[in-house]
């Protein structure tokens, strides 16, 4: 199923810009030390819609980590998954629902680039 934007459409915040590298639809990427979710696949330097604020679920999650409500969430750009591990990763939100350590996809969480 993959990453899903769960906020009502009038509450999802995005902007258009051309990323320095190619992007894949709904696979987060880091741009200028911020995590963005591209809405479409695009070549490098091609304009694309990028989400910076939304409730999200169903995205890849690091296994072996339980999530607690309110816990800080980070994007692991190397392994392309969300995690609670801060070291070497980029902050991008907070857990809105708990997750079990064995879970491989995220529960509902607040994704925020800024």
mmCIF file of C-alpha atoms in Angstrom:
data_model
loop_
_atom_site.group_PDB
_atom_site.id
_atom_site.type_symbol
_atom_site.label_atom_id
_atom_site.label_comp_id
_atom_site.label_asym_id
_atom_site.label_seq_id
_atom_site.Cartn_x
_atom_site.Cartn_y
_atom_site.Cartn_z
ATOM 1 C CA UNK A 1 0.000 0.000 0.000
ATOM 2 C CA UNK A 2 2.819 2.449 0.838
ATOM 3 C CA UNK A 3 2.937 5.894 2.369
ATOM 4 C CA UNK A 4 -0.435 7.608 2.707
ATOM 5 C CA UNK A 5 -1.182 11.265 3.437
ATOM 6 C CA UNK A 6 -3.904 11.120 6.078
ATOM 7 C CA UNK A 7 -4.711 14.775 6.771
ATOM 8 C CA UNK A 8 -7.775 16.330 5.129
ATOM 9 C CA UNK A 9 -6.643 17.857 1.823
ATOM 10 C CA UNK A 10 -7.131 21.429 3.076
ATOM 11 C CA UNK A 11 -4.653 20.736 5.905
ATOM 12 C CA UNK A 12 -1.854 19.212 3.794
ATOM 13 C CA UNK A 13 0.923 21.722 3.182
ATOM 14 C CA UNK A 14 3.185 21.526 0.159
ATOM 15 C CA UNK A 15 5.270 23.569 -2.222
ATOM 16 C CA UNK A 16 6.755 23.231 -5.677
ATOM 17 C CA UNK A 17 10.488 23.110 -6.263
ATOM 18 C CA UNK A 18 13.062 21.232 -8.307
ATOM 19 C CA UNK A 19 15.101 18.833 -6.187
ATOM 20 C CA UNK A 20 18.791 18.431 -6.975
ATOM 21 C CA UNK A 21 18.349 14.675 -7.462
ATOM 22 C CA UNK A 22 15.673 12.510 -9.023
ATOM 23 C CA UNK A 23 12.641 11.815 -6.812
ATOM 24 C CA UNK A 24 10.243 8.885 -6.537
ATOM 25 C CA UNK A 25 6.564 9.478 -5.766
ATOM 26 C CA UNK A 26 5.862 9.263 -2.016
ATOM 27 C CA UNK A 27 9.422 8.226 -1.123
ATOM 28 C CA UNK A 28 10.733 10.934 1.224
ATOM 29 C CA UNK A 29 14.039 12.604 0.448
ATOM 30 C CA UNK A 30 16.305 15.111 2.165
ATOM 31 C CA UNK A 31 16.750 18.529 0.564
ATOM 32 C CA UNK A 32 18.764 21.237 2.362
ATOM 33 C CA UNK A 33 18.627 19.288 5.656
ATOM 34 C CA UNK A 34 14.804 18.969 5.519
ATOM 35 C CA UNK A 35 12.687 15.932 4.672
ATOM 36 C CA UNK A 36 10.070 16.294 1.926
ATOM 37 C CA UNK A 37 7.593 13.857 0.387
ATOM 38 C CA UNK A 38 7.438 14.219 -3.425
ATOM 39 C CA UNK A 39 3.992 13.675 -4.881
ATOM 40 C CA UNK A 40 5.281 12.465 -8.254
ATOM 41 C CA UNK A 41 8.399 10.837 -9.637
ATOM 42 C CA UNK A 42 10.610 13.412 -11.345
ATOM 43 C CA UNK A 43 14.075 13.759 -12.821
ATOM 44 C CA UNK A 44 16.709 15.883 -11.130
ATOM 45 C CA UNK A 45 16.096 19.617 -11.553
ATOM 46 C CA UNK A 46 12.454 19.046 -12.608
ATOM 47 C CA UNK A 47 9.727 20.923 -10.721
ATOM 48 C CA UNK A 48 7.602 18.726 -8.449
ATOM 49 C CA UNK A 49 5.061 19.104 -5.655
ATOM 50 C CA UNK A 50 6.626 18.284 -2.265
ATOM 51 C CA UNK A 51 4.692 17.830 0.984
ATOM 52 C CA UNK A 52 6.162 19.358 4.132
ATOM 53 C CA UNK A 53 3.273 19.026 6.636
ATOM 54 C CA UNK A 54 0.687 16.225 6.910
ATOM 55 C CA UNK A 55 -0.419 13.306 9.003
ATOM 56 C CA UNK A 56 1.115 10.185 7.433
ATOM 57 C CA UNK A 57 0.801 6.406 7.822
ATOM 58 C CA UNK A 58 1.773 3.203 6.045
ATOM 59 C CA UNK A 59 5.372 4.212 5.303
ATOM 60 C CA UNK A 60 8.407 1.963 5.860
ATOM 61 C CA UNK A 61 9.424 1.805 9.548
ATOM 62 C CA UNK A 62 12.615 0.548 11.157
ATOM 63 C CA UNK A 63 11.906 -2.781 12.857
ATOM 64 C CA UNK A 64 13.052 -3.390 16.401
ATOM 65 C CA UNK A 65 11.743 -0.025 17.621
ATOM 66 C CA UNK A 66 8.530 0.510 19.523
ATOM 67 C CA UNK A 67 6.997 3.961 19.106
ATOM 68 C CA UNK A 68 5.243 5.859 21.883
ATOM 69 C CA UNK A 69 2.787 8.704 21.314
ATOM 70 C CA UNK A 70 4.680 12.001 21.182
ATOM 71 C CA UNK A 71 8.043 10.383 20.408
ATOM 72 C CA UNK A 72 10.279 12.199 17.905
ATOM 73 C CA UNK A 73 10.472 10.587 14.459
ATOM 74 C CA UNK A 74 13.410 10.789 12.027
ATOM 75 C CA UNK A 75 13.977 9.900 8.370
ATOM 76 C CA UNK A 76 16.780 7.420 7.656
ATOM 77 C CA UNK A 77 17.720 8.523 4.142
ATOM 78 C CA UNK A 78 20.209 5.665 3.690
ATOM 79 C CA UNK A 79 17.714 2.868 4.387
ATOM 80 C CA UNK A 80 14.629 4.852 3.230
ATOM 81 C CA UNK A 81 12.558 4.373 6.394
ATOM 82 C CA UNK A 82 11.243 6.258 9.416
ATOM 83 C CA UNK A 83 12.899 5.631 12.755
ATOM 84 C CA UNK A 84 13.213 6.863 16.342
ATOM 85 C CA UNK A 85 17.018 6.882 16.029
ATOM 86 C CA UNK A 86 18.299 10.464 15.921
ATOM 87 C CA UNK A 87 21.967 9.766 15.163
ATOM 88 C CA UNK A 88 22.720 10.224 11.464
ATOM 89 C CA UNK A 89 19.060 10.822 10.558
ATOM 90 C CA UNK A 90 16.879 13.893 9.910
ATOM 91 C CA UNK A 91 14.099 14.986 12.294
ATOM 92 C CA UNK A 92 10.703 15.089 10.609
ATOM 93 C CA UNK A 93 7.838 14.581 13.045
ATOM 94 C CA UNK A 94 6.163 12.999 16.063
ATOM 95 C CA UNK A 95 4.306 9.755 16.670
ATOM 96 C CA UNK A 96 0.525 10.155 16.998
ATOM 97 C CA UNK A 97 -0.087 6.449 17.621
ATOM 98 C CA UNK A 98 1.994 3.690 19.205
ATOM 99 C CA UNK A 99 3.846 1.063 17.161
ATOM 100 C CA UNK A 100 5.196 -2.324 18.120
ATOM 101 C CA UNK A 101 8.867 -3.168 17.667
ATOM 102 C CA UNK A 102 7.961 -5.828 15.078
ATOM 103 C CA UNK A 103 5.928 -3.409 12.919
ATOM 104 C CA UNK A 104 7.401 -2.743 9.477
ATOM 105 C CA UNK A 105 5.111 0.165 8.537
ATOM 106 C CA UNK A 106 4.395 3.353 10.425
ATOM 107 C CA UNK A 107 1.284 4.029 12.387
ATOM 108 C CA UNK A 108 -0.228 7.514 12.153
ATOM 109 C CA UNK A 109 2.392 10.213 12.759
ATOM 110 C CA UNK A 110 2.726 13.940 12.241
ATOM 111 C CA UNK A 111 5.165 14.633 9.396
ATOM 112 C CA UNK A 112 6.672 18.126 9.539
ATOM 113 C CA UNK A 113 9.699 19.389 7.633
ATOM 114 C CA UNK A 114 9.933 22.678 9.557
#
